[in-house]
CSV table of C-alpha atoms and ligand atoms in Angstrom, one decimal:
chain,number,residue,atom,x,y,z
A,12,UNK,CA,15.0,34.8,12.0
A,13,UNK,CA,16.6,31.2,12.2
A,14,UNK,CA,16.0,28.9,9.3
A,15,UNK,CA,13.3,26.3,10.1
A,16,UNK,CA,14.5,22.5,8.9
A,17,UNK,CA,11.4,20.2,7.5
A,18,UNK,CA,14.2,17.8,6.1
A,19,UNK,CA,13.3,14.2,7.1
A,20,UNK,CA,15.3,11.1,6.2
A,21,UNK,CA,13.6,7.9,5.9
A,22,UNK,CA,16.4,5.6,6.1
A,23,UNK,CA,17.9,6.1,2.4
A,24,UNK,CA,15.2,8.4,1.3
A,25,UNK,CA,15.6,12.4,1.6
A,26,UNK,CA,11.7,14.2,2.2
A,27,UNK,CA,12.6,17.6,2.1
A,28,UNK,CA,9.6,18.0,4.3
A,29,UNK,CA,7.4,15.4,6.2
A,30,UNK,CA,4.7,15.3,3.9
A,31,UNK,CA,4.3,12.3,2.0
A,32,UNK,CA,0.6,11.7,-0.5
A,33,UNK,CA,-1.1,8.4,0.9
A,34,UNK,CA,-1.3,5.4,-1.4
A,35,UNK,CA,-5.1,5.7,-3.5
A,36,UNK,CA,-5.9,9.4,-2.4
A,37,UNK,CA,-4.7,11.3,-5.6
A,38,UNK,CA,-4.7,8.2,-8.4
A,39,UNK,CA,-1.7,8.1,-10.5
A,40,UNK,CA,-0.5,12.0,-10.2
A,41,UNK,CA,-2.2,13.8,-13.7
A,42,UNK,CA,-6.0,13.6,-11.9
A,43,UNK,CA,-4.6,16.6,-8.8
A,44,UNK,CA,-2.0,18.0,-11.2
A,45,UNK,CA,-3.9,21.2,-11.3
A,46,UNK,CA,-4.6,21.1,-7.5
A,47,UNK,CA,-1.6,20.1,-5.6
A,48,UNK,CA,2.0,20.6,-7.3
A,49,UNK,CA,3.5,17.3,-6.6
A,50,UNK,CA,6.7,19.5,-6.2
A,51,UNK,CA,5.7,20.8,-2.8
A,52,UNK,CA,4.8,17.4,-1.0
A,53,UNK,CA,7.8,15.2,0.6
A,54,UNK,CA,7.1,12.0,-1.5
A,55,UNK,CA,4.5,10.1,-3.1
A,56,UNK,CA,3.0,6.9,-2.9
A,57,UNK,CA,1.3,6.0,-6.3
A,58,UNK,CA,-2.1,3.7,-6.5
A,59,UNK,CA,-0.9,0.5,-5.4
A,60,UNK,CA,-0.4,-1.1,-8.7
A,61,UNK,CA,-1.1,-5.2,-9.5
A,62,UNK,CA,0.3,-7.6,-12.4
A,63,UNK,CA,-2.8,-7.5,-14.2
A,64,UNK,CA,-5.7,-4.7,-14.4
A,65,UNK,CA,-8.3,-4.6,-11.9
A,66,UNK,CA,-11.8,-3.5,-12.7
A,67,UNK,CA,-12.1,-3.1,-8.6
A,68,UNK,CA,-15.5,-3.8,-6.8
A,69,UNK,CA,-19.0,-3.0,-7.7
A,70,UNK,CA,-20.5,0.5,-7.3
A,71,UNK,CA,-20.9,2.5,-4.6
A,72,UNK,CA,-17.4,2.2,-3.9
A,73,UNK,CA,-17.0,4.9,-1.6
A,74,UNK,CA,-19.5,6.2,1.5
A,75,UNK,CA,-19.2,9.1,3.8
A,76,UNK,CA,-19.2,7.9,7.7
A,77,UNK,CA,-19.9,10.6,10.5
A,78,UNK,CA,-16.5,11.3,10.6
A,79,UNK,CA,-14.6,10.0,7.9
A,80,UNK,CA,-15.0,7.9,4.6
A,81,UNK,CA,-15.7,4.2,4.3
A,82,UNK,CA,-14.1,3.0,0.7
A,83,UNK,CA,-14.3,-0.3,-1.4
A,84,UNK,CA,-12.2,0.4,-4.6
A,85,UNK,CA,-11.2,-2.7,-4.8
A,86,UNK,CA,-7.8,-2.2,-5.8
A,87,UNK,CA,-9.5,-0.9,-8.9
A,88,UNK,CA,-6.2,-0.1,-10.9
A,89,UNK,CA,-4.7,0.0,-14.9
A,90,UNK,CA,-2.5,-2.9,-14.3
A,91,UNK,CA,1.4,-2.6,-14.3
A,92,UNK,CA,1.9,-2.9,-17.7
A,93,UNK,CA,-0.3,0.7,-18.4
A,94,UNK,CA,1.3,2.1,-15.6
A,95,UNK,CA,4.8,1.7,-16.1
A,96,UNK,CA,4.2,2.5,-19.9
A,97,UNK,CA,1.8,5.4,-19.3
A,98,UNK,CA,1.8,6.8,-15.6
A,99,UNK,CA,5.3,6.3,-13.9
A,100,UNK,CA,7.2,8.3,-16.7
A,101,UNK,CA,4.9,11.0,-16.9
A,102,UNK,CA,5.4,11.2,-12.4
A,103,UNK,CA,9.3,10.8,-12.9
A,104,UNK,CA,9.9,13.7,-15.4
A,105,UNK,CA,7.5,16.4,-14.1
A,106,UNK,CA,8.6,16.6,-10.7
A,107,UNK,CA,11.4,16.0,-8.7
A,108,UNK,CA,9.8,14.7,-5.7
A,109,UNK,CA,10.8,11.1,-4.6
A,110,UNK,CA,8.3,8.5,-6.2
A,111,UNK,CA,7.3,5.5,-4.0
A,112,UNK,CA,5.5,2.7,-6.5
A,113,UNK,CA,2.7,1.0,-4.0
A,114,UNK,CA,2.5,-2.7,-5.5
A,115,UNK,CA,0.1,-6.0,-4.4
A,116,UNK,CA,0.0,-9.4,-5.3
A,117,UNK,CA,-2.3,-12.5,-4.8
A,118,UNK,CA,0.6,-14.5,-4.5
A,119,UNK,CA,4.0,-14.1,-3.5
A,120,UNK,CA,5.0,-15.2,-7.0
A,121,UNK,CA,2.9,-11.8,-8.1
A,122,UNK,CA,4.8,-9.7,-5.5
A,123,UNK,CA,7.8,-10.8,-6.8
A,124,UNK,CA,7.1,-10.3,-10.4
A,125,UNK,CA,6.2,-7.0,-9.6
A,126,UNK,CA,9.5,-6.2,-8.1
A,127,UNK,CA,11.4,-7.3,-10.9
A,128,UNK,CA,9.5,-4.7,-13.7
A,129,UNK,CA,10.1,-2.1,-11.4
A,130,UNK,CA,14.3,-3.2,-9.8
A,131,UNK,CA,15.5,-1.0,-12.9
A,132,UNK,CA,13.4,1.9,-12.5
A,133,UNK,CA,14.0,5.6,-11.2
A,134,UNK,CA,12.0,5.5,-8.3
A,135,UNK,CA,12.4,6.4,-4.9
A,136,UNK,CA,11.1,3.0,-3.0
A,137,UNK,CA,8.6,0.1,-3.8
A,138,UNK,CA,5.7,0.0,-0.6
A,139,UNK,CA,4.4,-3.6,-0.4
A,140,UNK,CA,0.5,-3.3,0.3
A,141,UNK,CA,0.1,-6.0,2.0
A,142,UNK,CA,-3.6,-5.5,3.3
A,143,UNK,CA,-4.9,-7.3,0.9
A,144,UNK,CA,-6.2,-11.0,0.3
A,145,UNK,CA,-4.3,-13.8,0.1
A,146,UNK,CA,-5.3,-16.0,-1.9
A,147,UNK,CA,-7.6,-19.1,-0.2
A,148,UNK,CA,-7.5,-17.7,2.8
A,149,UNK,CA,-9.8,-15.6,4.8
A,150,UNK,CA,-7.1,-13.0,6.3
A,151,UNK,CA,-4.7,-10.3,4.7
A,152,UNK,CA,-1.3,-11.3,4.9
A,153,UNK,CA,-0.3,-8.0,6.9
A,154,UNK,CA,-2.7,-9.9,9.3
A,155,UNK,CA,-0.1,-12.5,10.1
A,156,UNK,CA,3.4,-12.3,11.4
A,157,UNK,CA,4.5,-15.6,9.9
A,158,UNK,CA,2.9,-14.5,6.4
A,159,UNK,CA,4.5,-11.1,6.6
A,160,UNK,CA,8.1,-12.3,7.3
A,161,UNK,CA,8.1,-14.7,4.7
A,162,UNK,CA,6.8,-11.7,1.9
A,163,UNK,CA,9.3,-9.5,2.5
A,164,UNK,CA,12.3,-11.5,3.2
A,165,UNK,CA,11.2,-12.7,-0.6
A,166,UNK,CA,10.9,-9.3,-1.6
A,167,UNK,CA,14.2,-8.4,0.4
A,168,UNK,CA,16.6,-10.7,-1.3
A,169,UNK,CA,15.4,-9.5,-5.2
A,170,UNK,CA,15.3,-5.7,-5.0
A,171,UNK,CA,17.7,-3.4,-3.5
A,172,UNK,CA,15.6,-0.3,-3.6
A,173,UNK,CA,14.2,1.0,-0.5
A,174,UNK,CA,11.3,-1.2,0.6
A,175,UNK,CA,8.6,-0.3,2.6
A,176,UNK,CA,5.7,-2.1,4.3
A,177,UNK,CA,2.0,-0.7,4.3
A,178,UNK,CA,0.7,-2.5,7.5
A,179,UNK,CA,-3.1,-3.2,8.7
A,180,UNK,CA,-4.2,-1.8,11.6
A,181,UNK,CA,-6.5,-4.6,11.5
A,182,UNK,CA,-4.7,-7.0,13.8
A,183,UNK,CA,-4.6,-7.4,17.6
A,184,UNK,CA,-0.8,-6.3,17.9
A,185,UNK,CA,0.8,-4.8,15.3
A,186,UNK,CA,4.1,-4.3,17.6
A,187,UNK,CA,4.4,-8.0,16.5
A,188,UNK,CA,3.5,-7.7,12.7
A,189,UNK,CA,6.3,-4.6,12.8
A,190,UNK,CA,8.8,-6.3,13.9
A,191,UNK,CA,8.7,-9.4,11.8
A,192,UNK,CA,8.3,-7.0,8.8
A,193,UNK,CA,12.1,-5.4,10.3
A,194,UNK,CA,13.2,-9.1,11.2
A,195,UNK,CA,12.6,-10.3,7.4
A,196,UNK,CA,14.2,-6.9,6.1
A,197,UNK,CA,12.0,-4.2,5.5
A,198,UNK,CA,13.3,-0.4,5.4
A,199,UNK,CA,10.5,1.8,6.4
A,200,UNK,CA,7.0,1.1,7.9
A,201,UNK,CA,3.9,3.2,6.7
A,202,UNK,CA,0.8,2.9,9.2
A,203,UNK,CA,-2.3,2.2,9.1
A,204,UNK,CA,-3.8,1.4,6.0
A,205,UNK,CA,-8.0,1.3,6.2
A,206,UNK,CA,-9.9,-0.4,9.1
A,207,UNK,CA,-11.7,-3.3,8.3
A,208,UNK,CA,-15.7,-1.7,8.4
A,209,UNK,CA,-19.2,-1.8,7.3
A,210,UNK,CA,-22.0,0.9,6.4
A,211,UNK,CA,-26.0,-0.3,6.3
A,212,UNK,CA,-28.7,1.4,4.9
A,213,UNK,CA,-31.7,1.1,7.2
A,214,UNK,CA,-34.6,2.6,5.0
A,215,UNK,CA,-33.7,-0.2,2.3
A,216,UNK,CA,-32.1,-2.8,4.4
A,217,UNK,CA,-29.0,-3.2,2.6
A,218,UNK,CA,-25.0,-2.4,2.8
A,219,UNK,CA,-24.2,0.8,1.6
A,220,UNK,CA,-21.2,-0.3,-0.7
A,221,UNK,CA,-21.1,-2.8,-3.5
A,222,UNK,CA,-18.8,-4.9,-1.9
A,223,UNK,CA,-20.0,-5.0,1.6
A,224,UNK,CA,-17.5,-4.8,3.6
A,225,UNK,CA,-15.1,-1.6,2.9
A,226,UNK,CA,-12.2,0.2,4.8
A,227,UNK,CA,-12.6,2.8,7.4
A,228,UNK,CA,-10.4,6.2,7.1
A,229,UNK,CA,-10.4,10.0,8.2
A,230,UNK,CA,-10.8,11.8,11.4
A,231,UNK,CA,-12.8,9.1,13.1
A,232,UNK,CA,-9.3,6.6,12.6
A,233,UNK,CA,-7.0,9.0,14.4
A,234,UNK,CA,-6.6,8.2,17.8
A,235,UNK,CA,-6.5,4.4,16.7
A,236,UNK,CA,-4.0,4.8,14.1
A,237,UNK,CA,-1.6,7.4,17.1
A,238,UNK,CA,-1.9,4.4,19.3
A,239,UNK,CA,-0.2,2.1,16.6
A,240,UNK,CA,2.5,4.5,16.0
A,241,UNK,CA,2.9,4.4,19.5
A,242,UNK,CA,3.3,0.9,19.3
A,243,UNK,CA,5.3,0.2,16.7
A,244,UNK,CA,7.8,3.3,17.6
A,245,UNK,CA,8.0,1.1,21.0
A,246,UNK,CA,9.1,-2.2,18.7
A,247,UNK,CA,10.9,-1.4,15.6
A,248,UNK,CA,13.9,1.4,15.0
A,249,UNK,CA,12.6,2.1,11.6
A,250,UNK,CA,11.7,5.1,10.4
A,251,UNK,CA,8.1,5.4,10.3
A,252,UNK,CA,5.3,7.2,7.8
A,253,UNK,CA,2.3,7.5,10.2
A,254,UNK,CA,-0.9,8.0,9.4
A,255,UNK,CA,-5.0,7.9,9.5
A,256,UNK,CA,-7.3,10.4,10.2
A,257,UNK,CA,-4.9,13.3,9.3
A,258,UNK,CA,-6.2,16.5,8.8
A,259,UNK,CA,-4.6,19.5,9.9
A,260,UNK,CA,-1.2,20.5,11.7
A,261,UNK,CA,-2.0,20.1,14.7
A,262,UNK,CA,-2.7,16.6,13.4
A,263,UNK,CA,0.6,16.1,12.0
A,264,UNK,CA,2.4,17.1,15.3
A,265,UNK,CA,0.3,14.3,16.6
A,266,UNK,CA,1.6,11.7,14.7
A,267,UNK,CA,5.5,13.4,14.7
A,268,UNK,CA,5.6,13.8,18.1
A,269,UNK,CA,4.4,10.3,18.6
A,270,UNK,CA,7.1,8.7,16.8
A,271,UNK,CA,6.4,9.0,13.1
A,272,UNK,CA,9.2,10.3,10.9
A,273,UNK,CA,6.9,11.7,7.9
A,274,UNK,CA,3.4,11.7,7.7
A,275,UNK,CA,1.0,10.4,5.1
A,276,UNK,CA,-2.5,12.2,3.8
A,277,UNK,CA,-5.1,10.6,2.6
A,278,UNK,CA,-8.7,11.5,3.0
A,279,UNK,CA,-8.6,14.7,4.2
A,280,UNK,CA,-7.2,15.7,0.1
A,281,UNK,CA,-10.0,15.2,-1.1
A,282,UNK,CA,-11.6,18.0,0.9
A,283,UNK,CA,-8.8,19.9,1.3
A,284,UNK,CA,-6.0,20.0,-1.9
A,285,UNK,CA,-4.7,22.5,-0.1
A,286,UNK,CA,-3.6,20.7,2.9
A,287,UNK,CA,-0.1,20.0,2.2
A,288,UNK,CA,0.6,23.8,1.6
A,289,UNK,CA,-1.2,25.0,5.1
A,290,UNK,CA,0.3,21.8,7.0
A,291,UNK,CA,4.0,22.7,5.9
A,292,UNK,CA,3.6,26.6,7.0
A,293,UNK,CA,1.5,25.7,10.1
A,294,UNK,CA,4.8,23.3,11.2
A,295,UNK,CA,6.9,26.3,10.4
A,296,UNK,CA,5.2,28.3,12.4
A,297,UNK,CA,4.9,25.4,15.3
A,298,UNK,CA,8.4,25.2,15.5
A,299,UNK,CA,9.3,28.8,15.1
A,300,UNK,CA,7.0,29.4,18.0
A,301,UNK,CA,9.0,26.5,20.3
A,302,UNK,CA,12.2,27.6,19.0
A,303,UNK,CA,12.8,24.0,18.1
A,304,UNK,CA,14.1,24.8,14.3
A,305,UNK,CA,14.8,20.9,13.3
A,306,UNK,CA,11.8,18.9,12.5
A,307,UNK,CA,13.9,15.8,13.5
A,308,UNK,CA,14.3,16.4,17.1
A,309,UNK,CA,10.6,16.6,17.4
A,310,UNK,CA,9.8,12.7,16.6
A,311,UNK,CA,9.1,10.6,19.1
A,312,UNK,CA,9.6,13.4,21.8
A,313,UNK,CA,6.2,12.1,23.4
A,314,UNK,CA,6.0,12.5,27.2
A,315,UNK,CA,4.6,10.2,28.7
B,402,FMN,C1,-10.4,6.0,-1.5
B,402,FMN,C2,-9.2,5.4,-0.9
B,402,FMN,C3,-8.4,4.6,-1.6
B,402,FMN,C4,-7.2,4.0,-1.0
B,402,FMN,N1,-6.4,3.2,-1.8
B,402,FMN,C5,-5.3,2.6,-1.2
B,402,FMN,C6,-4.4,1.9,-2.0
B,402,FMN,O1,-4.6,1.6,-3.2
B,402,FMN,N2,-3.3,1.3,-1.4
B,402,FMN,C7,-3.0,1.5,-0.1
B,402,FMN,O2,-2.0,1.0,0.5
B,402,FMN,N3,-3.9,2.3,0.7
B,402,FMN,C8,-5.0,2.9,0.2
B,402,FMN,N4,-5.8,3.7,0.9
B,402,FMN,C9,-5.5,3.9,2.3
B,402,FMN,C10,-4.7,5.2,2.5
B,402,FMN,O3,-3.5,5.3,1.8
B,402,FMN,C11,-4.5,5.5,4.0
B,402,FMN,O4,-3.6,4.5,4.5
B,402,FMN,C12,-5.8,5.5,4.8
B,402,FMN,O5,-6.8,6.1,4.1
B,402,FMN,C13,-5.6,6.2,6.2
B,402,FMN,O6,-5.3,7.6,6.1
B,402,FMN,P1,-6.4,8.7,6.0
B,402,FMN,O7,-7.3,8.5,7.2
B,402,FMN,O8,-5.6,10.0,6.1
B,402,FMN,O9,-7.2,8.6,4.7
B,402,FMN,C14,-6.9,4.3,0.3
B,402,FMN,C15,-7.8,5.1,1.1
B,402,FMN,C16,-8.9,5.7,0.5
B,402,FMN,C17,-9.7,6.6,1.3
């Protein structure tokens, strides 16, 4: 039987298969160790990680939706000073799968802090969160084209590790945020972070999370978040890690076939550890079944 290739580049990053472990949905490595061998995945994205620790947002931080999960952690994380002393090494000497650090800022000046603890470190790429608030202002900075340039042509001209943007899908065209993210210098796009939502409680009358407002994810997300691979496949030539909503194979062809080079899990691990195992032999068997043998020559092969 002929070989079946999984390989995937994104730009200079080698997946040896498409899978690649969303940013938040399996903390810092050690918490899944026993459940998913980090070995088997594509590439990781860690926690996205600030300057200084972050207790997150108050409790309950995390609802279930009729078809997916509403979340406000709050960026909850140990800070990068823990992290870099504590978690990183820990991720870079078990495994040998590539390591993407997730980092966010309040300022640029944070952003660009960040960068510079983490310029001289083994990992595989830095992903810029940047769905989250700017300071004195009411919108995200992946909300704003302008906003967005500006971050990561900063960003740009201090590392020279792979960079990659983490854009909102909360935004009336995110053709437009994706191409001034490519414009300013960015390497890779990953897509769609959380959608902006909310969850009441009628018997009592209140929210249901701490913090009110909280971020949308899961099954229910998925034909949203294909549409904005769609779209930004359309504008931008870089490789793309798509995502939202993902859940099985025949999920994962979605996205692929769509336009996305790799494809990021989040939700759907904590149900499943077991995904990333079944969705790697369910594309072997997919593409053994069309005779197509290259994962490659499947993205983006949407007929429309
Ligand atoms: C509990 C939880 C925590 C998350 N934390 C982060 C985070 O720290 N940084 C980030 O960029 N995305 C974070 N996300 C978003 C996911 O990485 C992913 O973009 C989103 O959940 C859509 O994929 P999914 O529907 O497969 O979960 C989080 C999602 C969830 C559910």
């Amino acid at each position: 039987m002929k070989k079946i290739n999984l390989k995937t580049n994104l730009g200079r990053i080698s997946l040896k298969n498409p899978i690649v472990l969303a940013s938040g949905c399996f903390g810092y490595g050690d918490e899944y160790k026993d459940l998913i061998s980090l070995d088997d995945v594509g590439a990781v994205v860690t926690k996205t990680i600030t300057l200084k620790p972050k207790a997150g947002n108050p409790p309950p931080r995390v609802v279930e939706t009729a078809s997916g999960i509403l979340n406000s952690i709050g960026l909850a994380n140990v800070g990068a000073e823990v992290f870099l002393k504590e978690k990183l090494p820990g991720l870079l000497k078990k495994f040998s799968t590539p390591v993407i650090v997730s980092i966010a800022g309040e300022t640029r000046d944070e952003y660009l802090k960040l960068i510079s603890l983490l310029n001289r470190k083994k990992i595989a790429g830095i992903e810029l969160n940047i769905s989250c608030p700017n300071v004195g202002k009411d919108l995200t900075i992946g909300q704003d084209e302008v906003e967005t340039f500006g971050l990561v042509k900063a960003v740009r001209k201090k590392t020279n590790l792979p960079l990659l943007v983490k854009l909102s899908p909360n935004v009336t065209d995110i053709g437009k945020i994706a191409k001034s993210a490519e414009k300013a210098g960015a390497d890779i796009l990953s897509l769609v972070n959380t959608f902006s939502a909310i969850g009441i409680d009628a018997e009592t009358g209140r929210a249901k999370l701490g913090g009110v407002l909280g971020g949308l994810s899961g099954p229910a997300i998925k034909p949203i978040a294909l549409r904005m691979v769609w779209q930004v496949r359309k504008t931008t030539s870089l490789p793309i890690i798509g995502m939202g909503g993902i859940a099985n194979t025949s999920d994962a062809l979605e996205f692929i076939i769509t336009g996305a080079n790799a494809i990021g899990l989040g939700s759907a691990i904590f149900i499943n550890p077991d995904l990333c195992r079944e969705i790697i032999a369910g594309l072997k068997r997919y593409l053994s079944r069309k005779r197509i043998y290259n994962l490659d020559k499947l993205v983006g092969s949407l007929i429309v």
